[in-house]
Amino acid sequence: MSNSNKVAVIFTGGTISMKIDPRIHAAIPALSSEEIMAMVTNIEKFADVEIINFSNLPSPHITPKIMMELTKLVKKTIARDGITGVVVTHGTDSLEETAYILDLTIKSEKPIVVAGAMRNSSELGYDGSSNLAAAICTAISNKSKNKGVLVVMNNEVNTASEVTKTNTLALDTFKSPEFGPLGIVDNDEVIFYRDIVSRDFIDTETIESKVALLKTGPGMNSDLINFCIESEYKGIVIEGLGRGNLPPEMIEGVKKSIEKNIPIVLVSRCPTGRVLDTYGYKGGGKHLRKLGVIFGGNLPGQKARIKLMLALSTTKNMNYIRNLFEKDEYSQI
């Protein structure tokens, strides 16, 4: 049966393609893309599906360089005339990073949807087939156009720039903690309740992998920052305390990094809320900003790192990088 909607489903691996190996009593990559699609019953009523096998990797094995290779494939696929939309299946551990890379580097009005599974196919209540069905229904909808990359899990639709994995095992693990989902998939149809105001675009096909992500705790010093400098890291993202503050012992490392033109992007270790130069004491946001620290808004550390990696692949210009992170949120300071 032919359908006017054609969706390319790109398989990369993850729990959605795993089952339990009885010898080691653990989940391993095992299902073929055809076997997974066979579980998505009646999908042919909605769309013709083209299967593209990219990889069969658990998501901790997916590197930023592999993510960029995937980006090139998605770009090429979404540009084809007969394609309505693209769905990417992915392991959930690093799904939000891959989705965000796709969102930052691809300009297309056509829907791009990322989906995965929290349970493997040997477990009761395998959610891979239902998530994949919902993702395909989202990808064929005209309402999904010009919304950037969407993540569809558990019948909720979130945007790649806001979504994060919040729970190690729950089926509704993917949430946008700050503002909630864009919409839902109900009765095989996507319904949107809100939109996003602006999206960033970074025109690059390469990525700078050597960017560190550090989390702050009370009493921490500059040792880790100094290690990053000595190891020739090209950028550092720091999850600071509260509103965006650091223990005073970290300041020496921050200064040294910025003097060496290694950008430091500051976000908060809090799950929600943006960083701001509220506090003027040593290590406070005002002090850090005067030193040249870049404010990362309300991005979580893992997403700020992805954005910095992409920015550094195009330029080492500190002002350009600062503008990329701060232009929409910090014009007043």
Coordinates of C-alpha atoms in Angstrom, one line a residue:
M1 CA 0.0 0.0 0.0
S2 CA 1.5 3.3 -1.1
N3 CA 1.2 6.4 1.1
S4 CA 1.8 10.1 0.3
N5 CA 3.8 10.4 3.6
K6 CA 7.3 9.0 3.4
V7 CA 9.4 8.8 6.6
A8 CA 13.0 7.8 6.8
V9 CA 13.8 6.0 10.0
I10 CA 17.5 6.1 10.8
F11 CA 18.5 3.5 13.4
T12 CA 21.5 4.2 15.6
G13 CA 21.1 1.6 18.3
G14 CA 20.3 1.9 22.0
T15 CA 17.9 0.1 24.3
I16 CA 15.2 0.1 21.6
S17 CA 17.3 -2.4 19.7
M18 CA 18.3 -4.6 22.7
K19 CA 17.2 -7.8 24.3
I20 CA 18.5 -9.9 27.2
D21 CA 21.3 -12.2 26.5
P22 CA 20.5 -15.3 28.7
R23 CA 24.2 -16.1 29.1
I24 CA 25.2 -12.8 30.8
H25 CA 21.7 -11.8 32.0
A26 CA 22.1 -8.3 30.6
A27 CA 20.7 -6.4 27.7
I28 CA 22.8 -6.2 24.5
P29 CA 22.3 -4.9 21.0
A30 CA 20.4 -7.7 19.2
L31 CA 17.3 -6.6 17.2
S32 CA 17.6 -5.6 13.5
S33 CA 15.9 -2.5 12.4
E34 CA 13.4 -4.7 10.4
E35 CA 12.5 -6.6 13.6
I36 CA 11.8 -3.3 15.4
M37 CA 9.7 -1.9 12.6
A38 CA 7.7 -5.2 12.5
M39 CA 6.5 -4.4 16.1
V40 CA 5.1 -1.1 15.0
T41 CA 1.8 -2.5 13.8
N42 CA -0.4 -0.7 11.3
I43 CA 2.1 2.1 10.7
E44 CA 1.7 1.5 6.9
K45 CA -1.7 3.1 7.2
F46 CA 0.0 6.4 8.1
A47 CA 3.3 6.4 6.2
D48 CA 5.7 4.6 3.9
V49 CA 8.8 3.9 6.0
E50 CA 12.3 3.8 4.6
I51 CA 14.8 2.1 6.9
I52 CA 18.3 3.5 7.1
N53 CA 20.8 1.6 9.2
F54 CA 23.4 4.0 10.6
S55 CA 24.8 2.1 13.6
N56 CA 23.8 -0.3 16.4
L57 CA 25.5 1.4 19.3
P58 CA 24.6 1.8 23.0
S59 CA 24.4 5.5 23.5
P60 CA 27.4 5.8 25.9
H61 CA 29.5 4.6 22.8
I62 CA 28.3 7.4 20.6
T63 CA 30.9 10.2 20.5
P64 CA 30.4 13.8 19.3
K65 CA 32.2 12.9 16.1
I66 CA 29.7 10.1 15.4
M67 CA 26.9 12.5 16.2
M68 CA 28.3 14.8 13.5
E69 CA 28.4 11.9 11.0
L70 CA 24.8 11.3 11.9
T71 CA 24.0 15.0 11.3
K72 CA 25.4 14.8 7.8
L73 CA 23.2 11.7 7.0
V74 CA 20.1 13.4 8.5
K75 CA 20.8 16.6 6.5
K76 CA 21.2 14.7 3.3
T77 CA 18.0 12.6 3.9
I78 CA 15.7 15.4 5.0
A79 CA 16.7 17.4 1.8
R80 CA 15.3 14.7 -0.5
D81 CA 12.2 15.6 -2.3
G82 CA 10.1 12.6 -1.5
I83 CA 10.8 12.6 2.3
T84 CA 8.1 14.1 4.6
G85 CA 10.2 13.8 7.7
V86 CA 13.0 11.9 9.4
V87 CA 12.9 9.9 12.6
V88 CA 16.1 8.9 14.5
T89 CA 16.2 6.1 17.0
H90 CA 18.8 6.5 19.7
G91 CA 19.8 5.2 23.1
T92 CA 18.5 7.4 25.9
D93 CA 21.7 8.1 27.8
S94 CA 23.0 10.6 25.3
L95 CA 19.8 11.2 23.3
E96 CA 19.5 14.8 24.4
E97 CA 23.0 15.6 23.2
T98 CA 22.5 14.1 19.7
A99 CA 19.1 15.8 19.4
Y100 CA 20.6 19.1 20.4
I101 CA 23.5 18.8 17.9
L102 CA 20.9 18.0 15.1
D103 CA 18.9 21.0 16.2
L104 CA 21.8 23.4 16.2
T105 CA 23.3 22.3 12.9
I106 CA 20.3 21.6 10.5
K107 CA 18.1 24.2 8.9
S108 CA 15.0 22.5 7.5
E109 CA 11.3 23.2 7.8
K110 CA 10.6 19.4 7.6
P111 CA 10.2 17.6 10.9
I112 CA 13.1 15.7 12.5
V113 CA 12.1 13.6 15.4
V114 CA 14.3 11.6 17.8
A115 CA 13.0 8.7 19.8
G116 CA 14.2 5.8 22.0
A117 CA 13.1 3.3 24.6
M118 CA 13.5 2.9 28.3
R119 CA 12.8 -0.9 28.3
N120 CA 14.4 -3.5 26.1
S121 CA 12.4 -5.9 24.0
S122 CA 12.8 -8.7 26.6
E123 CA 11.1 -6.7 29.3
L124 CA 7.4 -6.5 30.0
G125 CA 6.0 -3.3 28.7
Y126 CA 8.6 -2.7 26.0
D127 CA 8.1 0.9 24.9
G128 CA 10.2 1.0 21.8
S129 CA 7.4 0.3 19.3
S130 CA 4.9 2.7 20.8
N131 CA 7.5 5.5 21.0
L132 CA 8.5 4.8 17.4
A133 CA 4.9 4.9 16.2
A134 CA 4.3 8.2 18.0
A135 CA 7.5 9.6 16.5
I136 CA 6.4 8.7 13.0
C137 CA 3.0 10.2 13.6
T138 CA 4.7 13.4 14.7
A139 CA 7.1 13.4 11.7
I140 CA 4.2 13.3 9.1
S141 CA 2.3 16.1 10.7
N142 CA 2.2 19.6 9.0
K143 CA 2.0 21.0 12.5
S144 CA 5.5 19.7 13.2
K145 CA 7.1 21.9 10.5
N146 CA 9.5 24.6 11.5
K147 CA 9.8 23.5 15.1
G148 CA 13.4 22.3 15.0
V149 CA 14.3 18.9 16.3
L150 CA 11.7 17.2 18.4
V151 CA 12.0 14.4 21.0
V152 CA 9.0 12.1 21.2
M153 CA 8.8 9.6 24.1
N154 CA 5.9 8.4 26.2
N155 CA 3.5 10.3 23.9
E156 CA 5.0 13.6 24.9
V157 CA 6.6 16.0 22.4
N158 CA 9.5 18.1 23.6
T159 CA 12.0 20.3 21.8
A160 CA 15.6 19.2 21.7
S161 CA 16.8 22.5 23.1
E162 CA 14.8 22.0 26.4
V163 CA 14.4 18.3 27.0
T164 CA 16.6 16.3 29.4
K165 CA 16.6 12.8 30.8
T166 CA 15.4 13.2 34.4
N167 CA 15.1 9.6 35.7
T168 CA 17.2 6.5 35.3
L169 CA 14.3 4.1 34.7
A170 CA 10.9 5.9 34.3
L171 CA 9.1 5.7 31.0
D172 CA 8.4 9.4 31.2
T173 CA 12.0 10.3 31.9
F174 CA 12.3 12.9 29.1
K175 CA 11.0 16.2 30.3
S176 CA 11.5 19.9 29.8
P177 CA 11.7 20.9 33.5
E178 CA 11.6 24.6 32.9
F179 CA 8.5 25.0 30.6
G180 CA 7.0 21.6 30.0
P181 CA 6.3 19.7 26.7
L182 CA 5.4 21.4 23.4
G183 CA 2.6 18.9 23.0
I184 CA 1.3 15.4 23.0
V185 CA 0.6 12.5 20.6
D186 CA -3.0 11.4 21.2
N187 CA -5.0 9.0 19.0
D188 CA -2.1 8.8 16.5
E189 CA -2.1 12.6 16.0
V190 CA 0.3 15.2 17.3
I191 CA -1.3 18.2 19.2
F192 CA 0.9 21.2 20.0
Y193 CA 0.1 23.5 23.0
R194 CA 3.0 25.9 22.8
D195 CA 5.9 26.9 20.5
I196 CA 9.5 28.1 21.1
V197 CA 10.4 31.7 20.6
S198 CA 13.9 31.4 19.0
R199 CA 16.4 28.8 17.8
D200 CA 20.1 29.0 17.4
F201 CA 22.0 27.8 14.3
I202 CA 25.7 27.0 14.0
D203 CA 26.8 26.4 10.5
T204 CA 29.4 23.6 10.9
E205 CA 30.1 20.0 9.9
T206 CA 32.9 19.5 12.4
I207 CA 33.0 19.5 16.2
E208 CA 35.7 20.3 18.7
S209 CA 35.7 17.2 21.0
K210 CA 38.1 18.6 23.6
V211 CA 35.7 20.5 25.8
A212 CA 35.5 19.7 29.5
L213 CA 32.4 19.6 31.8
L214 CA 33.0 20.2 35.5
K215 CA 30.5 20.2 38.3
T216 CA 31.1 22.5 41.3
G217 CA 30.9 21.5 45.0
P218 CA 31.7 23.5 48.1
G219 CA 35.4 23.9 48.8
M220 CA 36.5 22.9 45.3
N221 CA 39.7 24.5 44.0
S222 CA 41.4 25.1 40.7
D223 CA 43.0 21.7 40.3
L224 CA 40.6 20.4 37.7
I225 CA 40.6 23.6 35.7
N226 CA 44.4 23.6 35.7
F227 CA 44.4 20.0 34.6
C228 CA 42.2 21.0 31.6
I229 CA 44.5 23.9 30.7
E230 CA 47.6 21.6 30.9
S231 CA 45.8 18.9 28.9
E232 CA 45.1 21.5 26.2
Y233 CA 41.4 21.5 26.4
K234 CA 39.8 24.1 24.1
G235 CA 36.9 25.0 26.3
I236 CA 35.4 24.4 29.7
V237 CA 31.8 24.3 30.9
I238 CA 31.3 24.7 34.7
E239 CA 28.1 23.8 36.5
G240 CA 28.3 26.5 39.2
L241 CA 26.4 26.8 42.4
G242 CA 22.9 28.4 42.6
R243 CA 22.6 31.5 40.5
G244 CA 26.0 31.0 38.9
N245 CA 28.7 31.3 41.6
L246 CA 32.0 29.5 42.3
P247 CA 34.0 28.8 45.5
P248 CA 36.8 31.5 45.7
E249 CA 39.6 28.8 45.3
M250 CA 38.4 28.2 41.7
I251 CA 39.0 31.8 40.6
E252 CA 42.8 31.4 40.0
G253 CA 42.0 28.6 37.5
V254 CA 39.2 30.6 35.8
K255 CA 41.6 33.6 35.3
K256 CA 44.3 31.4 33.9
S257 CA 41.9 29.8 31.5
I258 CA 40.6 33.0 30.1
E259 CA 44.1 34.5 29.8
K260 CA 45.0 31.6 27.6
N261 CA 41.8 32.2 25.5
I262 CA 40.1 29.1 26.7
P263 CA 36.5 30.1 27.1
I264 CA 34.7 29.2 30.3
V265 CA 30.9 28.9 30.0
L266 CA 29.0 29.0 33.3
V267 CA 25.7 27.3 33.9
S268 CA 24.0 26.2 37.2
R269 CA 23.9 22.8 38.8
C270 CA 20.3 23.5 39.6
P271 CA 17.9 21.6 37.4
T272 CA 16.0 24.8 36.4
G273 CA 16.7 28.6 36.2
R274 CA 19.3 30.7 34.5
V275 CA 22.5 32.1 35.7
L276 CA 22.9 35.8 36.3
D277 CA 25.5 38.2 37.7
T278 CA 23.5 38.8 40.9
Y279 CA 26.3 38.4 43.5
G280 CA 29.3 40.7 43.8
Y281 CA 31.6 38.7 46.3
K282 CA 34.7 36.9 45.1
G283 CA 33.5 34.0 43.0
G284 CA 30.0 35.5 42.6
G285 CA 28.4 36.0 39.2
K286 CA 29.3 39.7 39.0
H287 CA 32.9 38.9 39.7
L288 CA 33.0 36.0 37.2
R289 CA 31.5 38.1 34.5
K290 CA 34.1 40.8 35.0
L291 CA 36.8 38.2 34.5
G292 CA 35.3 37.2 31.2
V293 CA 33.2 34.1 32.0
I294 CA 30.4 33.5 29.5
F295 CA 26.9 32.9 30.9
G296 CA 25.1 29.9 29.5
G297 CA 21.5 30.8 30.4
N298 CA 19.4 27.9 31.6
L299 CA 21.2 25.2 29.6
P300 CA 22.2 22.1 31.6
G301 CA 25.9 21.4 31.5
Q302 CA 25.7 18.6 29.0
K303 CA 23.9 20.9 26.5
A304 CA 26.2 23.9 27.1
R305 CA 29.1 21.6 26.4
I306 CA 27.6 20.5 23.0
K307 CA 27.0 24.2 22.1
L308 CA 30.5 25.2 23.0
M309 CA 32.0 22.2 21.1
L310 CA 30.1 23.3 17.9
A311 CA 31.1 27.0 18.4
L312 CA 34.8 26.2 18.9
S313 CA 34.7 24.1 15.7
T314 CA 34.0 27.4 13.8
T315 CA 36.0 30.0 15.7
K316 CA 38.2 30.8 18.7
N317 CA 36.8 34.3 18.9
M318 CA 35.6 34.8 22.4
N319 CA 33.1 37.6 21.5
Y320 CA 31.4 35.5 18.9
I321 CA 31.2 32.6 21.4
R322 CA 29.9 34.9 24.1
N323 CA 27.2 36.3 21.7
L324 CA 26.1 32.8 20.8
F325 CA 25.3 32.0 24.4
E326 CA 24.2 35.4 25.7
K327 CA 22.5 37.3 22.8
D328 CA 18.9 36.5 23.7
E329 CA 19.2 36.6 27.5
Y330 CA 21.8 39.1 28.6
S331 CA 21.5 42.2 26.5
Q332 CA 20.8 44.2 29.6
I333 CA 24.0 43.4 31.5

